[in-house]
Coordinates of C-alpha atoms in Angstrom, one line a residue:
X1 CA -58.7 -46.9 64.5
X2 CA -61.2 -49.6 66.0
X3 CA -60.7 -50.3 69.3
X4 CA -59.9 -54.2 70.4
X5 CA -62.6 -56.3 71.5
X6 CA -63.7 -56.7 74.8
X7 CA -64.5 -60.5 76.1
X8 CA -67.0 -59.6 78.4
X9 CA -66.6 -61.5 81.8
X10 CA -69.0 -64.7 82.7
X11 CA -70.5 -66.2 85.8
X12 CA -68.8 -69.4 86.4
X13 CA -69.9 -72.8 88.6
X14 CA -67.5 -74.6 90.4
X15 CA -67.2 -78.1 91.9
X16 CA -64.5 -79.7 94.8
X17 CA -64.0 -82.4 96.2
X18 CA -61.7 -82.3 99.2
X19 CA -60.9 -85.5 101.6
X20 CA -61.2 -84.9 104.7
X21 CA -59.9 -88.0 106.9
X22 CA -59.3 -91.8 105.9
X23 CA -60.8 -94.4 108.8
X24 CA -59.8 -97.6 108.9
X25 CA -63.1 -99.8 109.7
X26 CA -61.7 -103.9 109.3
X27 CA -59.8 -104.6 107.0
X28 CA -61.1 -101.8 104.8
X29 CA -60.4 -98.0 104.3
X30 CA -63.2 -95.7 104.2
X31 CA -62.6 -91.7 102.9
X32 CA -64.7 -89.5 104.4
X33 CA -65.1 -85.8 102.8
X34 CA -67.3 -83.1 101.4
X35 CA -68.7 -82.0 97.7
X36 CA -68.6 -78.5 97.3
X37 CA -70.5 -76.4 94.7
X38 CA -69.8 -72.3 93.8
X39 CA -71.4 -70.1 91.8
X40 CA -70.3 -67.0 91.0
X41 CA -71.6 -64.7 89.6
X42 CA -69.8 -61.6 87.7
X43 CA -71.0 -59.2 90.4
X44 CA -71.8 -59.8 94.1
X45 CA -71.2 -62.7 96.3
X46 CA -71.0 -66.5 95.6
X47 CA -73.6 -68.9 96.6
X48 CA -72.8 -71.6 98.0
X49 CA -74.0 -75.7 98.8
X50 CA -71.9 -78.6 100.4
X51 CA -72.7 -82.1 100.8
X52 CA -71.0 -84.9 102.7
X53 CA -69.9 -87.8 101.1
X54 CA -68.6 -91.8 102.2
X55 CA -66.7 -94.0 100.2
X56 CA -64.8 -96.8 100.2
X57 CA -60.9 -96.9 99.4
X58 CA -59.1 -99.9 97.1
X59 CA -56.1 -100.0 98.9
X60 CA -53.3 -100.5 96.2
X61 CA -49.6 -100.9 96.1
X62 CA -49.0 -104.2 98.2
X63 CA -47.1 -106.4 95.1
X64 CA -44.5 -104.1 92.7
X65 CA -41.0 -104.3 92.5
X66 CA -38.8 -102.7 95.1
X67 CA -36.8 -100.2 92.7
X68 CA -40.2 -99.1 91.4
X69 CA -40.4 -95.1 91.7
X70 CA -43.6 -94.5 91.1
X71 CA -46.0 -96.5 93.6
X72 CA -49.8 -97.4 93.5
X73 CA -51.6 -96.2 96.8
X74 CA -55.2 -95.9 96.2
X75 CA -58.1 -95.4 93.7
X76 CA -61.3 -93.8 95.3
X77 CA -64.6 -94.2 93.1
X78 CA -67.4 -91.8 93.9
X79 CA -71.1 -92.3 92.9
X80 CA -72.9 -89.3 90.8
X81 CA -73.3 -86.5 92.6
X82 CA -76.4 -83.8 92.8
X83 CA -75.6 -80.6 94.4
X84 CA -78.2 -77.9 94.2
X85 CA -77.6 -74.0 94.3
X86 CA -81.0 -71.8 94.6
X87 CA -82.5 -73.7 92.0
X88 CA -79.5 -74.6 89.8
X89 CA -79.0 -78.1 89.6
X90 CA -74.8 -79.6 89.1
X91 CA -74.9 -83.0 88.2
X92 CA -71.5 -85.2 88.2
X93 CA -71.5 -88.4 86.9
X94 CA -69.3 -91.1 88.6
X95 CA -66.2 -89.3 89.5
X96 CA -62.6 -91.8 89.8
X97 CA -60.1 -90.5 91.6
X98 CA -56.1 -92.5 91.3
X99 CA -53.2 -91.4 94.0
X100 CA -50.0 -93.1 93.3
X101 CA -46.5 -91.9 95.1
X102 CA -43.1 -90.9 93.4
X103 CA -40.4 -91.8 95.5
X104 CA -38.2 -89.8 93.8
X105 CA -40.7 -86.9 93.4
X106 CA -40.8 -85.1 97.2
X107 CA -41.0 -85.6 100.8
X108 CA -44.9 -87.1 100.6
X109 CA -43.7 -89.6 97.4
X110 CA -41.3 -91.0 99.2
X111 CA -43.0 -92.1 102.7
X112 CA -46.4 -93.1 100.7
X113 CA -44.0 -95.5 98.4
X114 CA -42.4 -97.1 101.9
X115 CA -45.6 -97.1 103.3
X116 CA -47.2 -98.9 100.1
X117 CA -43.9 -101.8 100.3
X118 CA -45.1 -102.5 103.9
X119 CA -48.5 -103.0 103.2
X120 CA -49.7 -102.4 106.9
X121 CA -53.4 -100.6 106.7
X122 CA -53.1 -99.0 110.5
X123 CA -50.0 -97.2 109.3
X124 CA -51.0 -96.3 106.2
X125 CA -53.9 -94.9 107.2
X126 CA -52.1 -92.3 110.0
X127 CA -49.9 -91.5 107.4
X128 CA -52.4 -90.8 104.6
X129 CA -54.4 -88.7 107.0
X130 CA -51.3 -86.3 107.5
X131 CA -50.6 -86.7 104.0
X132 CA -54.2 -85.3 103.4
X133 CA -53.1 -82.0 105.7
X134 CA -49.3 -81.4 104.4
X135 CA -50.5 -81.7 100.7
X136 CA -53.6 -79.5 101.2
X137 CA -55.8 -82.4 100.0
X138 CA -58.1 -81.7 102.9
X139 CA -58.4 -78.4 102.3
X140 CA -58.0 -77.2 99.2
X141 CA -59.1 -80.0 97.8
X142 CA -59.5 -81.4 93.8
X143 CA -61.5 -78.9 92.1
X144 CA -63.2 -78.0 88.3
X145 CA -64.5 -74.0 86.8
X146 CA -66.3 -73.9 84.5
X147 CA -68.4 -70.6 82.9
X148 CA -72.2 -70.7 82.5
X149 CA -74.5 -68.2 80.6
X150 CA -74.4 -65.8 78.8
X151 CA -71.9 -62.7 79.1
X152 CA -72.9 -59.9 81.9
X153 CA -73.5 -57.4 78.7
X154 CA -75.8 -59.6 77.4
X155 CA -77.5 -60.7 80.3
X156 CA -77.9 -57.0 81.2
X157 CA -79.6 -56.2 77.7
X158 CA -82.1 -58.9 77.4
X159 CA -85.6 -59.0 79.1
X160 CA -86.0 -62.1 80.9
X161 CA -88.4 -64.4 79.0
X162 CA -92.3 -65.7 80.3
X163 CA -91.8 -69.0 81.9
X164 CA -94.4 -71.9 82.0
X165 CA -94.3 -73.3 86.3
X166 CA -91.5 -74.9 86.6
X167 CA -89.5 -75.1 83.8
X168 CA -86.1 -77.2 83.5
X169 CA -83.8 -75.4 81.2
X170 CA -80.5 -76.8 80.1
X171 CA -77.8 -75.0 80.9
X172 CA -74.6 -76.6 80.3
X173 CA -73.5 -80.2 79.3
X174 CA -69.6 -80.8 79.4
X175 CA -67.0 -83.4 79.5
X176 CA -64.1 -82.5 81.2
X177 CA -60.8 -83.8 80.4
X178 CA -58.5 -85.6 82.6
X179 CA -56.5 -83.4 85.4
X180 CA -53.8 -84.8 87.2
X181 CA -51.7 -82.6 90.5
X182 CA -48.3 -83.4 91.6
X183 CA -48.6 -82.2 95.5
X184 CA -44.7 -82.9 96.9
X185 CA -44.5 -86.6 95.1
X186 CA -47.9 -87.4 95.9
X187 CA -49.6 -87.8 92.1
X188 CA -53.6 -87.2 91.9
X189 CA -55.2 -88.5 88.9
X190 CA -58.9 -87.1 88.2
X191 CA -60.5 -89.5 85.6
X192 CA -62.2 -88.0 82.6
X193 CA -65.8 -86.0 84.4
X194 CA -68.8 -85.7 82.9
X195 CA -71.1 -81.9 84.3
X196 CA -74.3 -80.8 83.4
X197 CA -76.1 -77.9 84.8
X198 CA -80.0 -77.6 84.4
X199 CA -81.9 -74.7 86.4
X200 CA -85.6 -74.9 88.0
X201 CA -87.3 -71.5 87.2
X202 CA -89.4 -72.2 90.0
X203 CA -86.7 -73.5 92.1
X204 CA -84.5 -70.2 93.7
X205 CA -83.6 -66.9 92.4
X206 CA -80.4 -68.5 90.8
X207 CA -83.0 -71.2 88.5
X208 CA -85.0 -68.6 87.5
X209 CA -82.2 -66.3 86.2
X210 CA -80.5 -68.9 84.5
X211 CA -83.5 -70.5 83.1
X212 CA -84.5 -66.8 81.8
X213 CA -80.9 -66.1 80.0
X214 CA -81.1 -69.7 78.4
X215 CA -85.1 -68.9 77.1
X216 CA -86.9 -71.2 78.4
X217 CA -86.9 -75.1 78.9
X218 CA -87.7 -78.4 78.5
X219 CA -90.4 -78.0 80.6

């Protein structure tokens, strides 16, 4: 009888985005967090590269009817974003990030949507900032996985390849689909996100391997 096929396991790349704080600075809200890239690899520990990012807040929500349930509280627009991990280079393009409120949907819906009717910025600001904590927005953050390379039994059967100095090799070039949470009536909308991943052979032990598994560059 032939035996079932094994999918053999993959490295994967991962990208977050957690908020750490809104600060109110005029009449303007500014959101203040960090960009985190992971690989990991099949085997042995994940390397790791963060980078601190600003950006300003549209504040929405201040004109909708009152027996609306589902209220607009924010859109947060952040620029493209280069994160590099031992010479593998993540690149997001413009990522757009929507939070609205169900008032209907949990304890964190329904004091965004009053907060939202009132349309005072020092409140809403306190209140988004616990918001952040209780929904683990600050912590856990909005995240995306994705596998690169080829599978560890064929990584582990091919010779790495003779590189030309510093070779960029295309790794991976994805568009993710829209992702939305629902954290306790607080609704996170992630916009459509475009990754690519190119390696540096001469750039870190993690550019040169993936540049060897994907055979060379563009150089």
């Amino acid at each position: 009888m032939q035996s079932p096929q094994v999918t053999a396991a993959k490295a994967k790349v991962g990208v977050k985005y957690t908020v750490r704080k809104f600060v109110r600075s005029g009449n303007r809200l500014v959101a203040y967090g960090t960009a985190t890239a992971r690989y990991i690899p099949v085997s042995g520990a994940p390397t790791v590269t963060r980078k601190p990012f600003k950006a300003t807040v549209t504040v929405r929500g201040r004109h909708f009817a009152a027996v609306q349930t589902i209220c607009p509280v924010l859109e947060l627009t952040l620029g493209p974003l280069d994160l590099s991990l031992l010479g593998a280079i993540v690149h997001l393009d413009k990522v757009h990030l929507v939070i609205s409120a169900d008032s209907e949907g949990g304890v964190l819906g329904k004091l965004l949507c009053n907060l939202a009717k009132q349309g005072k910025l020092g409140a809403q600001t306190q209140q988004l900032n616990w918001s952040l904590q209780k929904s683990g927005l600050a912590t856990n953050g909005t995240a995306l996985t994705v596998s690169v390379g080829p599978s560890s039994s064929d990584a582990g059967s091919s010779a790495p390849n003779a590189l030309t100095p510093s070779v960029i090799c295309d790794v991976l070039d994805l568009t993710l689909a829209p992702t939305d949470l629902n954290l306790l009536g607080l609704l996170v909308h992630l916009d459509q996100v475009h990754l690519t991943i190119t390696a540096d052979s001469e750039g870190g032990v993690l550019g040169s391997l993936l540049c060897s598994l994907a055979g060379g560059g563009t150089g």
